[in-house]
Short mmCIF file of C-alpha atoms and ligand atoms in Angstrom, two decimals:
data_model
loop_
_atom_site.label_atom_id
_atom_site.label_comp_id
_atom_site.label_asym_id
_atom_site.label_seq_id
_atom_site.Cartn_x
_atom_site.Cartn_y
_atom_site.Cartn_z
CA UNK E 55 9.56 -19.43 15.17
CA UNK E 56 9.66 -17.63 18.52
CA UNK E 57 7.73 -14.60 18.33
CA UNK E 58 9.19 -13.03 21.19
CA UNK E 59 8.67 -9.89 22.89
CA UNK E 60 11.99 -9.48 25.03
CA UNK E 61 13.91 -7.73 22.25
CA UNK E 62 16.35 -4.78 22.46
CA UNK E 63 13.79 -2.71 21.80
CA UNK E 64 11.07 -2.88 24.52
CA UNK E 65 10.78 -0.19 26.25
CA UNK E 66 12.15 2.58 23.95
CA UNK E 67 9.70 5.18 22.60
CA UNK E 68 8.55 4.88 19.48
CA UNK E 69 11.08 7.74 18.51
CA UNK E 70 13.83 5.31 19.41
CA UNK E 71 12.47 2.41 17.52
CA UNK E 72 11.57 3.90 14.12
CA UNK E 73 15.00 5.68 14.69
CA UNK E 74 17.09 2.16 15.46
CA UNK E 75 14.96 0.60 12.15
CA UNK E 76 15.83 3.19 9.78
CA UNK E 77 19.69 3.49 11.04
CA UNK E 78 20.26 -0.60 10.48
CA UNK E 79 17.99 -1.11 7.54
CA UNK E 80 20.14 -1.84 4.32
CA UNK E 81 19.92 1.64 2.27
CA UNK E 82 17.79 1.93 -0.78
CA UNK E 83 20.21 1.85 -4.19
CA UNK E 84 18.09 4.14 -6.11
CA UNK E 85 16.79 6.39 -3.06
CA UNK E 86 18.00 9.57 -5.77
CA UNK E 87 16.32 8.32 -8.51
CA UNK E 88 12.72 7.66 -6.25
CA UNK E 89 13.10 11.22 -4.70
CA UNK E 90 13.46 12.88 -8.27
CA UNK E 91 10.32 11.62 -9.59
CA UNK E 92 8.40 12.36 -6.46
CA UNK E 93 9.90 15.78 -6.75
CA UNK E 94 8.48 16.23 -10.10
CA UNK E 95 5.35 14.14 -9.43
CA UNK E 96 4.51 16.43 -6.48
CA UNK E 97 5.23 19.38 -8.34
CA UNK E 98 3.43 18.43 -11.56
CA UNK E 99 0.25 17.78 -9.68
CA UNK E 100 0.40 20.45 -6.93
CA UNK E 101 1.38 23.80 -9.04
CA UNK E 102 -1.11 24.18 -12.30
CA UNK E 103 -3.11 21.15 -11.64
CA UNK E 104 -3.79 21.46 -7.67
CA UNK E 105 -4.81 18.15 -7.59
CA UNK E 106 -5.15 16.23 -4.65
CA UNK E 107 -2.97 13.68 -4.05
CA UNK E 108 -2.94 9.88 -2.28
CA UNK E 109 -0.30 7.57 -1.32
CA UNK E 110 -1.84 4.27 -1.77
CA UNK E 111 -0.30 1.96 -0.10
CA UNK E 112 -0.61 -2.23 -1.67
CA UNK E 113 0.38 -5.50 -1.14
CA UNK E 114 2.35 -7.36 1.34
CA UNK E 115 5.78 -6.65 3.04
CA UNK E 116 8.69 -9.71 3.09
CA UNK E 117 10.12 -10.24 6.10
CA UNK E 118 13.75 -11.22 4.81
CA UNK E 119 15.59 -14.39 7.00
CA UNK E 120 18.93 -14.08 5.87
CA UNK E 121 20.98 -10.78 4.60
CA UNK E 122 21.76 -12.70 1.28
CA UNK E 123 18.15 -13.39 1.24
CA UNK E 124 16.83 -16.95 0.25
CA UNK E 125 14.10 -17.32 3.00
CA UNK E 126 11.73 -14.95 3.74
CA UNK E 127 8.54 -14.77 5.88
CA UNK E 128 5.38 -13.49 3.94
CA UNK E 129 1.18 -13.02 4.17
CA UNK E 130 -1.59 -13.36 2.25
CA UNK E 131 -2.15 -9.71 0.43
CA UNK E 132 -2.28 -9.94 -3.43
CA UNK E 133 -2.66 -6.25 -3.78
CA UNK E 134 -6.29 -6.26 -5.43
CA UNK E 135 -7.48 -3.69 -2.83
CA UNK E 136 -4.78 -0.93 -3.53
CA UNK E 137 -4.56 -1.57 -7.49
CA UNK E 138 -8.77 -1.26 -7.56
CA UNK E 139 -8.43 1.40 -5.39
CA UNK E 140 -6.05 3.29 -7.27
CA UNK E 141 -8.07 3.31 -10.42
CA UNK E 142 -11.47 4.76 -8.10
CA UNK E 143 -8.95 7.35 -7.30
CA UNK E 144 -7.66 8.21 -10.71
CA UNK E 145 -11.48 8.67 -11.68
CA UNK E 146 -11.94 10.68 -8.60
CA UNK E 147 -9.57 13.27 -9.52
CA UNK E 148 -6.38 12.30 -7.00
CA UNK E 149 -2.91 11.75 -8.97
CA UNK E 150 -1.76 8.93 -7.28
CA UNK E 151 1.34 7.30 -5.94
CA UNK E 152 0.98 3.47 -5.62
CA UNK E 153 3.79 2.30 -3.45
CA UNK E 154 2.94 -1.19 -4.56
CA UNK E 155 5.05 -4.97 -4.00
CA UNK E 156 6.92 -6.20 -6.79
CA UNK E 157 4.59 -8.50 -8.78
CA UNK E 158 1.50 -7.94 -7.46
CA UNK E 159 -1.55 -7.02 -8.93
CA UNK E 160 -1.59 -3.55 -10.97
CA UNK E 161 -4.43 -1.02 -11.70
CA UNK E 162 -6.31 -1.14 -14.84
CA UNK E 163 -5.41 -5.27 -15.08
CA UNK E 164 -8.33 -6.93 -13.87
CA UNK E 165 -9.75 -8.06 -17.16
CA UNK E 166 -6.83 -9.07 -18.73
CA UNK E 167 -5.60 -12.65 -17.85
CA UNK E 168 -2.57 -13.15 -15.71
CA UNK E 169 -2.76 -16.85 -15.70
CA UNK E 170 -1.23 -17.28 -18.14
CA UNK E 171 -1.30 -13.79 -19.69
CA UNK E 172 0.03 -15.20 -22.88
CA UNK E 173 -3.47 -16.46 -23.52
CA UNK E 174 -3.97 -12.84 -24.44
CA UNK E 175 -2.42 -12.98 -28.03
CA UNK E 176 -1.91 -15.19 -30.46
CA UNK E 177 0.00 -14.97 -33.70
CA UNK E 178 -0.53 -14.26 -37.21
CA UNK E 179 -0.19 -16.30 -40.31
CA UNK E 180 2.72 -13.87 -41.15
CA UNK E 181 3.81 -14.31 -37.54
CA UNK E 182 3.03 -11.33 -36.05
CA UNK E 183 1.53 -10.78 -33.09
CA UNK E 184 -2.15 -9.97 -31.90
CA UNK E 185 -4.63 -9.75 -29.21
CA UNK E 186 -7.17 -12.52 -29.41
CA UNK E 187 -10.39 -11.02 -30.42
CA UNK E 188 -11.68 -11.99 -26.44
CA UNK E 189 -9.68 -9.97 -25.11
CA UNK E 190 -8.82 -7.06 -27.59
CA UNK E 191 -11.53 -4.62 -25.75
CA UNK E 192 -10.24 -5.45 -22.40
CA UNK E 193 -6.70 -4.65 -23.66
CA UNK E 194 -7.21 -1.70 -25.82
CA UNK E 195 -9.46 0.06 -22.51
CA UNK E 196 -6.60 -1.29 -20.16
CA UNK E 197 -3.71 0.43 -22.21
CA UNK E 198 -5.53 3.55 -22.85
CA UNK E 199 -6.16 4.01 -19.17
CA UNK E 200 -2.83 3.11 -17.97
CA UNK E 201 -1.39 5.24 -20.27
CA UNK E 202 -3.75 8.09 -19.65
CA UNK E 203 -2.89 8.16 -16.40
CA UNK E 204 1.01 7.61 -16.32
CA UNK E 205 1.74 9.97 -19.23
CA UNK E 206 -0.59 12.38 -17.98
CA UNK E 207 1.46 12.35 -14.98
CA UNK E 208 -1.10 11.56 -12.62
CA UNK E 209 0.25 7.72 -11.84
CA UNK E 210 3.56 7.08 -10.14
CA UNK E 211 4.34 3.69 -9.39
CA UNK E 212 7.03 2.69 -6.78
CA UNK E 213 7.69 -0.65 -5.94
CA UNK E 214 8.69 -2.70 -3.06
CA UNK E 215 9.74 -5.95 -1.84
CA UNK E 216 10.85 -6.12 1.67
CA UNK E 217 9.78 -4.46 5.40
CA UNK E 218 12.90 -2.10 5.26
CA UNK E 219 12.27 -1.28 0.99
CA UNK E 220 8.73 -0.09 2.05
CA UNK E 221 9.20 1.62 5.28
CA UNK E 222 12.05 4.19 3.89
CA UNK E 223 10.18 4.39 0.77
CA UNK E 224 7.51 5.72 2.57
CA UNK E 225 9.13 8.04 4.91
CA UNK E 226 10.43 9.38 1.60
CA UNK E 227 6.59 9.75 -0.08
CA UNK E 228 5.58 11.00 3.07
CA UNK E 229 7.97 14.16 3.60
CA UNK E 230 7.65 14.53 -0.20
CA UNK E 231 3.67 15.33 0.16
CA UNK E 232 4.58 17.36 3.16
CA UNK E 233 4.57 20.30 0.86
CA UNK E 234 0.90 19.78 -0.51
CA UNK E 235 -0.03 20.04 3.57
CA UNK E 236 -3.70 19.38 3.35
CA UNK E 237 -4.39 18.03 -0.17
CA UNK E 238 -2.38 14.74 0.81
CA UNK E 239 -3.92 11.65 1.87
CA UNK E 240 -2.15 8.20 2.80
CA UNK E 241 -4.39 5.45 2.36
CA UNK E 242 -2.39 2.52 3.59
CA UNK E 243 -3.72 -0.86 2.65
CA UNK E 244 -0.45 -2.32 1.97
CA UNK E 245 -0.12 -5.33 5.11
CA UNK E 246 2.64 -4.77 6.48
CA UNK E 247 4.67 -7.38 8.41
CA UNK E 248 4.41 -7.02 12.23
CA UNK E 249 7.82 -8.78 13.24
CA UNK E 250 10.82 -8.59 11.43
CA UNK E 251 14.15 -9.54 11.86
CA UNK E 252 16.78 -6.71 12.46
CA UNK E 253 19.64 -6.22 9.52
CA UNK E 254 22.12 -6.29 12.29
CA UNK E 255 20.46 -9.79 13.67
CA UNK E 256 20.32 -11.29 10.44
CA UNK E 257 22.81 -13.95 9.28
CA UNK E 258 24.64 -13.27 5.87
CA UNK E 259 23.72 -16.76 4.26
CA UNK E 260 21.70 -19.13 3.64
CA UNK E 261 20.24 -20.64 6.81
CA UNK E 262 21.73 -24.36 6.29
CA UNK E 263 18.85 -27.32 6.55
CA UNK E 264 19.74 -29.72 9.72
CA UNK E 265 19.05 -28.65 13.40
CA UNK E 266 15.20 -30.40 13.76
CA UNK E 267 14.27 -26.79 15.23
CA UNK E 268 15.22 -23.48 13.41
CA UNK E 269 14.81 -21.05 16.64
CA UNK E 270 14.52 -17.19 14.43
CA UNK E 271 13.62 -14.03 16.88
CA UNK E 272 11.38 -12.04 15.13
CA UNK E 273 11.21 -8.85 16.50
CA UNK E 274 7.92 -6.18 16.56
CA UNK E 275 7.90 -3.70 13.30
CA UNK E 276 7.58 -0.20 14.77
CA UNK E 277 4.48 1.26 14.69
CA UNK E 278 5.23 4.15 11.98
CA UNK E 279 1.58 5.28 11.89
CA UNK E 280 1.84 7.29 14.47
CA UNK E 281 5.49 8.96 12.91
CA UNK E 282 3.67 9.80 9.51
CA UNK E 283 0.87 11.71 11.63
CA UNK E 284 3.39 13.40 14.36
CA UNK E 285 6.10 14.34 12.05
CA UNK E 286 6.25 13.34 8.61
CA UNK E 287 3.08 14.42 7.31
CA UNK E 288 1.36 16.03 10.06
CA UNK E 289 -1.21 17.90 7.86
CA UNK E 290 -2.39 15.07 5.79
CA UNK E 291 -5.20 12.85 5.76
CA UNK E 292 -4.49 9.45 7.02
CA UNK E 293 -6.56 6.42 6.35
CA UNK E 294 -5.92 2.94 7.56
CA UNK E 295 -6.63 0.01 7.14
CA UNK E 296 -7.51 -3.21 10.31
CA UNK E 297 -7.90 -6.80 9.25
CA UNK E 298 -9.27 -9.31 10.82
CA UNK E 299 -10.54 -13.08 10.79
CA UNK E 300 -12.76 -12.95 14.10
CA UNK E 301 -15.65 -10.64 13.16
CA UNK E 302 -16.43 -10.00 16.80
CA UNK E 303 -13.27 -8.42 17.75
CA UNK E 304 -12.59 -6.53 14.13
CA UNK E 305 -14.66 -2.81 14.74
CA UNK E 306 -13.50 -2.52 18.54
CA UNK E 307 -9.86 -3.18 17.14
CA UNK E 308 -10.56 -0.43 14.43
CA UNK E 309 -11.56 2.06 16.64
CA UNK E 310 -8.56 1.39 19.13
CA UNK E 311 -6.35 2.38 15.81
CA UNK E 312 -8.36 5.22 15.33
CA UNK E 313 -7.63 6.36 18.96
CA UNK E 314 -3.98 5.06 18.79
CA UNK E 315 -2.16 6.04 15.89
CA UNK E 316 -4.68 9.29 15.40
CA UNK E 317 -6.03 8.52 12.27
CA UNK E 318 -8.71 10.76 10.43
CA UNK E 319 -10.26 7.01 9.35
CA UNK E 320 -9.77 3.24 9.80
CA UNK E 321 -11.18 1.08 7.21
CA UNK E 322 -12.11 -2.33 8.80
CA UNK E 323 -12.65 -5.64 6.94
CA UNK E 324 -12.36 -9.35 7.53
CA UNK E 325 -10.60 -11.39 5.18
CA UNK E 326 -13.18 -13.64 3.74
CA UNK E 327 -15.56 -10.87 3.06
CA UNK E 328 -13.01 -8.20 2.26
CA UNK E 329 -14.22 -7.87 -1.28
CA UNK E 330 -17.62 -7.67 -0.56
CA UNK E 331 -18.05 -5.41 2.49
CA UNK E 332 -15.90 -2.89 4.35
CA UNK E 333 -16.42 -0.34 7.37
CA UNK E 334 -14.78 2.77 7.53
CA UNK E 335 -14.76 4.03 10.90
CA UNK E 336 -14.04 7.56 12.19
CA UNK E 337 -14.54 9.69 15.06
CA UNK E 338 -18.17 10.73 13.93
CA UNK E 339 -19.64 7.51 12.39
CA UNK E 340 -19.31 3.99 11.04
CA UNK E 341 -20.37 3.72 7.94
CA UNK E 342 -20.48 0.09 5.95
CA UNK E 343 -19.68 0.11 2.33
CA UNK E 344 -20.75 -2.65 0.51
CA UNK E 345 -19.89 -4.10 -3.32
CA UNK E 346 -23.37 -3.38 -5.16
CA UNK E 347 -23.70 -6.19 -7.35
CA UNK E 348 -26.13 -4.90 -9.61
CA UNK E 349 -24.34 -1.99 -10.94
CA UNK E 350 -21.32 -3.04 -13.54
CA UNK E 351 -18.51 -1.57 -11.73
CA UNK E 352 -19.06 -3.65 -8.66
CA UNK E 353 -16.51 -3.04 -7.05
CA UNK E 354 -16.42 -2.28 -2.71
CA UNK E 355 -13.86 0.21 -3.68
CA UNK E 356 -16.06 2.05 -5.78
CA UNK E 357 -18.79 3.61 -2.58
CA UNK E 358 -15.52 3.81 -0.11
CA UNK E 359 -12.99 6.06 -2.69
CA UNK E 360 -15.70 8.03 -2.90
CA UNK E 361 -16.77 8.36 0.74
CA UNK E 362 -13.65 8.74 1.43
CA UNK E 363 -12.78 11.36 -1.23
CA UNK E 364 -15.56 13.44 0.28
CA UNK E 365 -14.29 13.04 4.23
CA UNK E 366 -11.26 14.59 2.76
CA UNK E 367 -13.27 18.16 1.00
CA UNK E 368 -14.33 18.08 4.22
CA UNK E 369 -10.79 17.93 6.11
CA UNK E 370 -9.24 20.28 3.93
CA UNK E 371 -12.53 22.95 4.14
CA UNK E 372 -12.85 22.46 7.97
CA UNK E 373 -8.72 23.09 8.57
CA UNK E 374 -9.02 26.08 6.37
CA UNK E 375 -11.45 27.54 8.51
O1 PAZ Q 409 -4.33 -7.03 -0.96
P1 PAZ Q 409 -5.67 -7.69 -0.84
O2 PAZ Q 409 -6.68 -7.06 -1.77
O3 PAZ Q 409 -5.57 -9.18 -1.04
O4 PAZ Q 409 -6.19 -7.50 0.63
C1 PAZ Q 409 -6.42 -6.19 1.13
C2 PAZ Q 409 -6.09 -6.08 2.62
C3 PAZ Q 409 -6.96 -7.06 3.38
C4 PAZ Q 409 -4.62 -6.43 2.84
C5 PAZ Q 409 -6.39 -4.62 3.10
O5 PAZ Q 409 -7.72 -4.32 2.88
C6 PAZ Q 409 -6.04 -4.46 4.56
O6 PAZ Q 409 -6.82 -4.69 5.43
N1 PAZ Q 409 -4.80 -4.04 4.86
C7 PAZ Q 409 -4.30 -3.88 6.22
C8 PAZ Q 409 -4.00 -5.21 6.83
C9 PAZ Q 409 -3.62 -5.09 8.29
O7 PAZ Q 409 -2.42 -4.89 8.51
O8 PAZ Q 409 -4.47 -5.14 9.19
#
């Protein structure tokens, strides 16, 4: 595939870009519906409650081939950073909206078998169904949680598929929370495909086996950092997230994000450690969180949600000021 840089699109401001992607990408069927419930989320959480609230962001984007899509090109992210993430949140106090892909992994799942999850129950002489005495205290804590936190209002969970699904879904979240101002904090895990192929580039069928070389253009994602901070949510706080394999280039890349698309943090981590060891990076200070194996909830998400949670009192007191 022929990553190339000589697209349409060199050249124009970012404006232009983010402007050309959201005019050609396919619209959302049930944009109503999603703007509805983050009506009501916001409002649920913001008026009595005053609670903060996060957009965590989870999961990888698909970078559809063909309009009628068959092919697509894909990465690595299973979503176990935003889902674990989400519940340090809930605990923390945040309502949360986890803009999550389709089929990845979910909050308050992590004990409970997903391969295969039927192992889970097992059935009665009578032939009804129960949880297997293994996993019954797994369940029951993962049901009550989840429902704790969606019936008390405080979980909204939108999902996504492709590039164009997630980036209008959360332009969407993002002028939604612009109402909260302060109190609202993007923390954007999700990896998000780089190159894409335009709607308007994109051929209607199935791309047909034969040619020995399949020549696609992939063309850069705009950077819509940047947009959230400038104009759809100028006021909240914006964490990010830089991945790397090469250790030695991975904190100097985190602080050029910092510097770049203005964020209030960048959270760097390499791939084969990623669950062990993070840095979050700001302005001030770098500060490493790591997973602290001898306590039971081990998780790294567990020191940076609550670093992080702090950094943001401290946002929100400082801008009152
Ligand atoms: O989803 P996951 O738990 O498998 O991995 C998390 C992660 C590595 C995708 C996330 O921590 C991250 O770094 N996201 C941003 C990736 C990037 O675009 O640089």
């Amino acid at each position: 595939m022929d990553a190339s840089n000589k697209s349409d699109d060199v050249g124009k401001t970012l404006e232009t870009q983010a402007k050309a992607f959201f005019d050609s990408a396919p619209s959302l069927h049930n944009s109503h519906e999603i703007t509805q419930k983050l009506i009501q989320f916001i409002q649920h959480n913001s008026s009595s409650l005053a609670r903060r609230i996060v957009c965590v962001t989870s999961g990888g984007t698909t970078a559809p081939l063909e309009q009628l899509c068959v092919r697509y090109v894909d990465n690595f992210s299973s979503g176990h950073r935003g889902a674990i993430s989400t519940e340090y949140f809930l605990k923390a106090g945040y309502a949360v909206i986890f803009l999550h892909r389709r089929g990845s992994y979910q909050p308050f799942c992590r004990s409970i078998p997903d391969d295969p999850l039927l192992e889970c129950f097992e059935l009665t002489n009578d032939l009804n169904i129960q949880v297997r005495k293994a996993y019954s205290e797994a369940v029951k804590r993962a049901i009550l949680d989840h429902h704790t936190a969606v019936a008390g209002g405080h979980l909204l969970k939108l999902p996504f598929s492709t590039i164009f699904e997630y980036l209008q879904m959360l332009q969407m979240i993002a002028i939604s929370m612009r109402c909260i101002g302060l109190r609202g904090m993007f923390y954007l895990a999700a990896a998000v495909s780089d190159y894409y192929v335009p709607w308007k580039n994109m051929v209607e069928h199935k791309i047909q086996s034969g040619p020995p070389l399949l020549d696609v253009k992939l063309f850069q994602v705009p950077k819509m950092l940047s947009v959230i901070r400038k104009d759809w949510a100028p006021q909240a706080f914006c964490v990010s997230f830089k991945l790397e394999t090469d250790s030695s280039i991975l904190v100097n890349k985190a602080n050029a994000a910092l510097e770049k698309y203005k964020m209030h943090a960048v959270v760097a981590n390499e791939l084969a450690t990623r669950k062990e060891q993070v840095v979050v990076v700001t302005s001030a200070e770098k500060i490493t969180g790591m997973r602290d194996n001898s306590e039971s909830a081990n998780d790294v998400e567990n020191p940076l949600i609550k670093l992080l949670s702090k950094r943001h009192i401290t946002y929100i007191e400082d801008s009152g000021r």
